[in-house]
Amino acid sequence: MKGKGFIPATLATLAILMGGVPTGVQAAGYAVFTQGASALGQGNAVTAHTDSPNTIFYNPALIHKLDGTQVELGTTVIFSSREFETELPGGSTSNQSTFFPSTFYATHKFNDNLSAGLGVFSPFGLGTKWNEDWEGRYLATRSKLTSFNINPVVSYRIIPSLAVAVGLDVILVDATLERQLPGFLFGTTSDVRQKFKGDGTGVGFNAALAYDLSEEISFGVSYRSEAKVDIKGDASTSLDVTPFDSKGKTSIRLPQQLTAGVS
C-alpha cells in the first residue's frame, strides 16, 4: 500500500480548516490584527494618523511624520477557546490555546520628504487543537498556521500635504496539520495519527497614501495585495513503518486588504 493516497485528504483538511480548496486556500479567517499596542488601543483606527513605527503595517505613507530613527518591538497574548457540541453522549468537547504574535518595526527619516522603514509582523496565524478521540478526529486534531511578513517600505512626501509609500511583502508561512485515520486502513484495530508539516514563501506588495485636508483633518488609505504561498512538506504517520510517509503540497492565497480612514 502506498501512502500517497492519504496526502490529498490531509491537504483537503487544510483547505476545509481555512475555508477553501487545496488549489487555492483562502486564509482570511486566520487574519491577525494585533499589530501594535498603540493602534490596538485606538481600535486600529490609525490609517490617517500615527505616532508610532507600527504605521508601517497600517499606513506606511505616514512614516514621514516620525523624526529620526525609531524602533518598536512588541508581542500580544491571544487566548483562543473552542467548543464543539454534539447530540451524541459524551461527544461534546472544548479546548484552549495560547498564541504570541510578535512585531518589529524600524523607521528612519532621511530628510523632510524621504523616509524608509522595515516591519516584521504576523498578519495571519493561530490554530486549533482537539483531543485525539473527539468526533471530528478524522478531519483534524490539530491545525496551526504561522506567518511572518518581512515588509520594507519607502515613503515620499510629494508636497507638504501629500505623501505616498510603496513596499514589498515577503511572507514566510509554516503549516502543521494532524488528524486520526481509521486503523482498518492499515490493518490495525486502533486509529493511526497522521501529520503534515510544510512551509512556503509568497511575495506581494503594498501601497499607501496620506493627505492632510487641513491642519485638523487628514485622510489615509492603505492597500496590500493578494499573495499566493506554495506550501510543500512531508506527511507521516505514527506507524513504525515508512511506506505510508510521503510528500505533499498545497497553496494558500492570503487575501488583499484595503483600509481607509479620516482623522
mmCIF file of C-alpha atoms in Angstrom:
data_model
loop_
_atom_site.group_PDB
_atom_site.id
_atom_site.type_symbol
_atom_site.label_atom_id
_atom_site.label_comp_id
_atom_site.label_asym_id
_atom_site.label_seq_id
_atom_site.Cartn_x
_atom_site.Cartn_y
_atom_site.Cartn_z
ATOM 1 C CA MET A 1 0.000 0.000 0.000
ATOM 2 C CA LYS A 2 1.264 3.481 -0.822
ATOM 3 C CA GLY A 3 0.893 6.445 1.483
ATOM 4 C CA LYS A 4 0.290 8.965 -1.286
ATOM 5 C CA GLY A 5 -3.397 8.154 -1.242
ATOM 6 C CA PHE A 6 -3.710 9.817 2.148
ATOM 7 C CA ILE A 7 -1.906 13.049 1.243
ATOM 8 C CA PRO A 8 -4.717 14.760 -0.707
ATOM 9 C CA ALA A 9 -7.026 14.198 2.239
ATOM 10 C CA THR A 10 -4.566 15.892 4.557
ATOM 11 C CA LEU A 11 -4.299 18.885 2.257
ATOM 12 C CA ALA A 12 -8.059 18.927 1.848
ATOM 13 C CA THR A 13 -8.214 19.197 5.628
ATOM 14 C CA LEU A 14 -6.029 22.299 5.431
ATOM 15 C CA ALA A 15 -8.417 23.691 2.847
ATOM 16 C CA ILE A 16 -11.500 22.990 4.956
ATOM 17 C CA LEU A 17 -9.931 24.491 8.062
ATOM 18 C CA MET A 18 -9.130 27.680 6.185
ATOM 19 C CA GLY A 19 -12.277 27.960 4.122
ATOM 20 C CA GLY A 20 -11.197 26.977 0.624
ATOM 21 C CA VAL A 21 -9.930 24.177 -1.590
ATOM 22 C CA PRO A 22 -6.413 22.695 -1.852
ATOM 23 C CA THR A 23 -5.599 24.563 -5.065
ATOM 24 C CA GLY A 24 -6.353 27.969 -3.588
ATOM 25 C CA VAL A 25 -6.937 28.081 0.134
ATOM 26 C CA GLN A 26 -8.203 31.408 1.482
ATOM 27 C CA ALA A 27 -6.641 32.496 4.787
ATOM 28 C CA ALA A 28 -8.902 35.417 5.680
ATOM 29 C CA GLY A 29 -10.231 33.564 8.725
ATOM 30 C CA TYR A 30 -6.695 33.406 10.143
ATOM 31 C CA ALA A 31 -6.018 37.157 9.949
ATOM 32 C CA VAL A 32 -4.321 38.724 12.991
ATOM 33 C CA PHE A 33 -4.990 42.411 13.669
ATOM 34 C CA THR A 34 -2.882 42.935 16.805
ATOM 35 C CA GLN A 35 -0.001 44.645 15.024
ATOM 36 C CA GLY A 36 0.768 47.407 17.524
ATOM 37 C CA ALA A 37 -0.209 48.257 21.097
ATOM 38 C CA SER A 38 -0.915 51.937 20.432
ATOM 39 C CA ALA A 39 -3.015 51.100 17.373
ATOM 40 C CA LEU A 40 -4.901 48.374 19.220
ATOM 41 C CA GLY A 41 -5.720 50.855 21.973
ATOM 42 C CA GLN A 42 -7.367 53.039 19.330
ATOM 43 C CA GLY A 43 -9.359 50.204 17.819
ATOM 44 C CA ASN A 44 -6.917 50.031 14.885
ATOM 45 C CA ALA A 45 -8.419 53.306 13.621
ATOM 46 C CA VAL A 46 -4.993 54.692 12.690
ATOM 47 C CA THR A 47 -5.000 54.710 8.897
ATOM 48 C CA ALA A 48 -4.982 58.524 8.788
ATOM 49 C CA HIS A 49 -2.686 59.421 11.697
ATOM 50 C CA THR A 50 0.271 57.998 13.600
ATOM 51 C CA ASP A 51 2.748 58.492 16.416
ATOM 52 C CA SER A 52 4.382 55.057 16.175
ATOM 53 C CA PRO A 53 6.551 52.981 13.800
ATOM 54 C CA ASN A 54 3.732 50.405 13.641
ATOM 55 C CA THR A 55 2.235 52.644 10.972
ATOM 56 C CA ILE A 56 4.364 50.516 8.614
ATOM 57 C CA PHE A 57 1.544 47.991 8.882
ATOM 58 C CA TYR A 58 -1.399 50.409 8.983
ATOM 59 C CA ASN A 59 -0.284 53.166 6.567
ATOM 60 C CA PRO A 60 3.420 53.416 5.673
ATOM 61 C CA ALA A 61 2.880 56.756 3.904
ATOM 62 C CA LEU A 62 2.748 58.284 7.399
ATOM 63 C CA ILE A 63 6.292 57.328 8.421
ATOM 64 C CA HIS A 64 7.494 60.726 7.165
ATOM 65 C CA LYS A 65 5.853 62.160 10.299
ATOM 66 C CA LEU A 66 8.296 60.227 12.532
ATOM 67 C CA ASP A 67 11.542 62.073 13.256
ATOM 68 C CA GLY A 68 14.996 60.499 13.281
ATOM 69 C CA THR A 69 15.327 56.754 13.761
ATOM 70 C CA GLN A 70 12.642 54.939 15.729
ATOM 71 C CA VAL A 71 12.316 51.270 16.699
ATOM 72 C CA GLU A 72 9.366 49.394 18.177
ATOM 73 C CA LEU A 73 9.161 45.827 19.498
ATOM 74 C CA GLY A 74 6.007 44.186 20.757
ATOM 75 C CA THR A 75 4.083 40.994 21.360
ATOM 76 C CA THR A 76 0.473 40.128 22.056
ATOM 77 C CA VAL A 77 -1.005 37.288 24.079
ATOM 78 C CA ILE A 78 -4.063 35.732 22.425
ATOM 79 C CA PHE A 79 -6.153 33.216 24.357
ATOM 80 C CA SER A 80 -8.192 31.068 21.978
ATOM 81 C CA SER A 81 -11.012 28.818 23.177
ATOM 82 C CA ARG A 82 -13.108 26.355 21.191
ATOM 83 C CA GLU A 83 -16.168 24.270 21.963
ATOM 84 C CA PHE A 84 -17.778 21.505 19.934
ATOM 85 C CA GLU A 85 -21.243 20.285 20.853
ATOM 86 C CA THR A 86 -22.962 17.162 19.596
ATOM 87 C CA GLU A 87 -26.084 15.232 20.495
ATOM 88 C CA LEU A 88 -24.074 12.045 20.891
ATOM 89 C CA PRO A 89 -23.469 11.026 24.534
ATOM 90 C CA GLY A 90 -20.066 12.260 25.674
ATOM 91 C CA GLY A 91 -19.367 13.756 22.258
ATOM 92 C CA SER A 92 -19.065 17.411 23.285
ATOM 93 C CA THR A 93 -15.576 18.765 23.826
ATOM 94 C CA SER A 94 -13.713 22.025 24.338
ATOM 95 C CA ASN A 95 -10.125 23.192 24.258
ATOM 96 C CA GLN A 96 -7.957 26.275 24.721
ATOM 97 C CA SER A 97 -4.721 27.547 23.170
ATOM 98 C CA THR A 98 -2.385 30.494 23.678
ATOM 99 C CA PHE A 99 -0.561 32.376 20.905
ATOM 100 C CA PHE A 100 2.075 35.119 20.953
ATOM 101 C CA PRO A 101 2.133 37.061 17.654
ATOM 102 C CA SER A 102 5.079 39.476 17.782
ATOM 103 C CA THR A 103 6.129 42.569 15.838
ATOM 104 C CA PHE A 104 9.235 44.571 14.971
ATOM 105 C CA TYR A 105 9.245 47.980 13.288
ATOM 106 C CA ALA A 106 12.051 50.412 12.464
ATOM 107 C CA THR A 107 11.831 53.741 10.621
ATOM 108 C CA HIS A 108 14.357 56.351 9.536
ATOM 109 C CA LYS A 109 13.783 59.867 8.228
ATOM 110 C CA PHE A 110 16.455 60.872 5.711
ATOM 111 C CA ASN A 111 15.072 64.360 5.140
ATOM 112 C CA ASP A 112 11.757 66.220 5.201
ATOM 113 C CA ASN A 113 10.499 64.293 2.170
ATOM 114 C CA LEU A 114 12.121 60.842 2.170
ATOM 115 C CA SER A 115 11.699 58.135 4.824
ATOM 116 C CA ALA A 116 12.105 54.367 4.894
ATOM 117 C CA GLY A 117 11.200 51.565 7.240
ATOM 118 C CA LEU A 118 11.174 47.838 7.887
ATOM 119 C CA GLY A 119 8.418 45.837 9.509
ATOM 120 C CA VAL A 120 8.336 42.188 10.576
ATOM 121 C CA PHE A 121 4.937 41.000 11.770
ATOM 122 C CA SER A 122 2.486 38.092 11.689
ATOM 123 C CA PRO A 123 -0.503 39.005 9.501
ATOM 124 C CA PHE A 124 -2.031 35.508 9.587
ATOM 125 C CA GLY A 125 -1.842 32.748 12.154
ATOM 126 C CA LEU A 126 -3.439 30.905 15.086
ATOM 127 C CA GLY A 127 -4.745 27.330 15.082
ATOM 128 C CA THR A 128 -6.878 24.687 16.763
ATOM 129 C CA LYS A 129 -6.246 21.560 18.812
ATOM 130 C CA TRP A 130 -8.645 18.778 19.792
ATOM 131 C CA ASN A 131 -8.400 15.505 21.670
ATOM 132 C CA GLU A 132 -7.438 12.503 19.551
ATOM 133 C CA ASP A 133 -10.745 10.765 20.346
ATOM 134 C CA TRP A 134 -13.128 13.635 19.531
ATOM 135 C CA GLU A 135 -15.913 13.149 16.990
ATOM 136 C CA GLY A 136 -14.127 15.029 14.207
ATOM 137 C CA ARG A 137 -10.753 13.361 14.704
ATOM 138 C CA TYR A 138 -10.732 12.028 11.127
ATOM 139 C CA LEU A 139 -10.913 15.615 9.871
ATOM 140 C CA ALA A 140 -8.414 17.249 12.229
ATOM 141 C CA THR A 141 -6.973 17.010 15.720
ATOM 142 C CA ARG A 142 -4.528 19.892 15.346
ATOM 143 C CA SER A 143 -4.052 22.726 12.886
ATOM 144 C CA LYS A 144 -1.507 25.509 13.193
ATOM 145 C CA LEU A 145 -0.625 28.274 10.767
ATOM 146 C CA THR A 146 2.119 30.796 11.457
ATOM 147 C CA SER A 147 3.382 33.522 9.160
ATOM 148 C CA PHE A 148 5.936 36.309 9.132
ATOM 149 C CA ASN A 149 5.764 39.238 6.751
ATOM 150 C CA ILE A 150 9.098 40.953 6.074
ATOM 151 C CA ASN A 151 7.980 44.361 4.792
ATOM 152 C CA PRO A 152 10.498 47.030 3.671
ATOM 153 C CA VAL A 153 8.791 50.314 2.731
ATOM 154 C CA VAL A 154 9.725 53.721 1.319
ATOM 155 C CA SER A 155 7.672 56.881 1.868
ATOM 156 C CA TYR A 156 7.985 60.093 -0.126
ATOM 157 C CA ARG A 157 6.269 63.393 0.588
ATOM 158 C CA ILE A 158 5.356 64.852 -2.816
ATOM 159 C CA ILE A 159 4.055 68.135 -1.427
ATOM 160 C CA PRO A 160 3.727 69.245 2.213
ATOM 161 C CA SER A 161 0.183 67.860 2.415
ATOM 162 C CA LEU A 162 0.570 64.651 0.353
ATOM 163 C CA ALA A 163 2.765 61.579 0.909
ATOM 164 C CA VAL A 164 2.814 58.181 -0.772
ATOM 165 C CA ALA A 165 4.522 54.890 0.037
ATOM 166 C CA VAL A 166 5.295 51.557 -1.579
ATOM 167 C CA GLY A 167 6.616 48.362 -0.067
ATOM 168 C CA LEU A 168 7.421 44.705 -0.655
ATOM 169 C CA ASP A 169 5.733 41.870 1.256
ATOM 170 C CA VAL A 170 7.863 38.732 1.643
ATOM 171 C CA ILE A 171 5.677 36.271 3.538
ATOM 172 C CA LEU A 172 7.019 33.129 5.214
ATOM 173 C CA VAL A 173 4.377 30.549 6.137
ATOM 174 C CA ASP A 174 4.624 27.402 8.249
ATOM 175 C CA ALA A 175 1.699 24.963 8.492
ATOM 176 C CA THR A 176 1.184 21.917 10.700
ATOM 177 C CA LEU A 177 -1.812 19.575 10.489
ATOM 178 C CA GLU A 178 -2.626 16.431 12.418
ATOM 179 C CA ARG A 179 -5.568 14.065 12.278
ATOM 180 C CA GLN A 180 -6.502 10.473 13.023
ATOM 181 C CA LEU A 181 -7.006 7.813 10.358
ATOM 182 C CA PRO A 182 -9.170 4.690 10.816
ATOM 183 C CA GLY A 183 -6.985 1.781 11.839
ATOM 184 C CA PHE A 184 -8.560 -0.678 9.397
ATOM 185 C CA LEU A 185 -6.873 1.212 6.539
ATOM 186 C CA PHE A 186 -3.566 -0.032 7.934
ATOM 187 C CA GLY A 187 -4.691 -3.424 9.205
ATOM 188 C CA THR A 188 -4.770 -2.335 12.860
ATOM 189 C CA THR A 189 -7.563 -2.020 15.395
ATOM 190 C CA SER A 190 -6.668 1.441 16.723
ATOM 191 C CA ASP A 191 -6.562 4.817 14.986
ATOM 192 C CA VAL A 192 -3.340 5.963 13.341
ATOM 193 C CA ARG A 193 -2.130 9.550 13.700
ATOM 194 C CA GLN A 194 -1.150 11.363 10.502
ATOM 195 C CA LYS A 195 0.860 14.590 10.496
ATOM 196 C CA PHE A 196 1.594 17.040 7.705
ATOM 197 C CA LYS A 197 4.203 19.749 8.193
ATOM 198 C CA GLY A 198 5.234 22.153 5.467
ATOM 199 C CA ASP A 199 6.339 25.678 4.693
ATOM 200 C CA GLY A 200 6.493 28.117 1.825
ATOM 201 C CA THR A 201 7.175 31.694 0.761
ATOM 202 C CA GLY A 202 4.967 34.193 -1.036
ATOM 203 C CA VAL A 203 5.563 37.679 -2.405
ATOM 204 C CA GLY A 204 3.214 40.653 -2.644
ATOM 205 C CA PHE A 205 3.306 44.420 -2.425
ATOM 206 C CA ASN A 206 1.702 47.261 -0.514
ATOM 207 C CA ALA A 207 0.984 50.899 -1.321
ATOM 208 C CA ALA A 208 -0.397 53.775 0.710
ATOM 209 C CA LEU A 209 -1.347 57.445 0.601
ATOM 210 C CA ALA A 210 -1.699 60.113 3.291
ATOM 211 C CA TYR A 211 -3.226 63.522 2.637
ATOM 212 C CA ASP A 212 -3.728 66.441 5.018
ATOM 213 C CA LEU A 213 -7.026 68.064 4.087
ATOM 214 C CA SER A 214 -6.340 70.807 6.621
ATOM 215 C CA GLU A 215 -4.365 71.307 9.828
ATOM 216 C CA GLU A 216 -7.080 69.428 11.714
ATOM 217 C CA ILE A 217 -8.269 66.816 9.189
ATOM 218 C CA SER A 218 -6.235 64.121 7.419
ATOM 219 C CA PHE A 219 -7.116 61.238 5.126
ATOM 220 C CA GLY A 220 -5.313 57.937 4.625
ATOM 221 C CA VAL A 221 -5.676 54.816 2.501
ATOM 222 C CA SER A 222 -3.564 51.654 2.574
ATOM 223 C CA TYR A 223 -3.564 48.590 0.325
ATOM 224 C CA ARG A 224 -1.887 45.176 0.489
ATOM 225 C CA SER A 225 -2.020 42.861 -2.481
ATOM 226 C CA GLU A 226 -3.035 39.237 -2.522
ATOM 227 C CA ALA A 227 -0.131 36.826 -2.115
ATOM 228 C CA LYS A 228 -0.017 33.190 -3.133
ATOM 229 C CA VAL A 229 2.093 30.901 -0.973
ATOM 230 C CA ASP A 230 3.006 27.438 -2.255
ATOM 231 C CA ILE A 231 3.443 25.114 0.716
ATOM 232 C CA LYS A 232 5.464 21.917 0.393
ATOM 233 C CA GLY A 233 6.099 19.436 3.155
ATOM 234 C CA ASP A 234 6.081 15.890 4.464
ATOM 235 C CA ALA A 235 3.253 13.689 5.669
ATOM 236 C CA SER A 236 3.987 10.931 8.154
ATOM 237 C CA THR A 237 2.084 8.520 10.371
ATOM 238 C CA SER A 238 2.557 7.195 13.875
ATOM 239 C CA LEU A 239 3.308 3.735 12.498
ATOM 240 C CA ASP A 240 6.841 2.399 12.760
ATOM 241 C CA VAL A 241 6.919 1.575 9.041
ATOM 242 C CA THR A 242 7.567 4.233 6.404
ATOM 243 C CA PRO A 243 5.609 3.170 3.263
ATOM 244 C CA PHE A 244 2.794 5.471 4.389
ATOM 245 C CA ASP A 245 5.067 8.536 4.568
ATOM 246 C CA SER A 246 5.094 10.800 1.554
ATOM 247 C CA LYS A 247 5.388 14.339 0.217
ATOM 248 C CA GLY A 248 2.548 16.822 -0.042
ATOM 249 C CA LYS A 249 1.898 20.318 -1.327
ATOM 250 C CA THR A 250 -0.857 22.889 -1.495
ATOM 251 C CA SER A 251 -1.229 26.637 -1.959
ATOM 252 C CA ILE A 252 -2.640 29.353 0.285
ATOM 253 C CA ARG A 253 -3.935 32.665 -1.019
ATOM 254 C CA LEU A 254 -3.517 35.446 1.503
ATOM 255 C CA PRO A 255 -6.272 37.942 0.645
ATOM 256 C CA GLN A 256 -5.780 41.534 -0.394
ATOM 257 C CA GLN A 257 -6.534 44.192 2.216
ATOM 258 C CA LEU A 258 -7.777 47.741 1.734
ATOM 259 C CA THR A 259 -8.310 50.234 4.564
ATOM 260 C CA ALA A 260 -9.157 53.929 4.578
ATOM 261 C CA GLY A 261 -9.770 56.470 7.300
ATOM 262 C CA VAL A 262 -10.220 60.106 8.228
ATOM 263 C CA SER A 263 -8.722 61.660 11.331
#
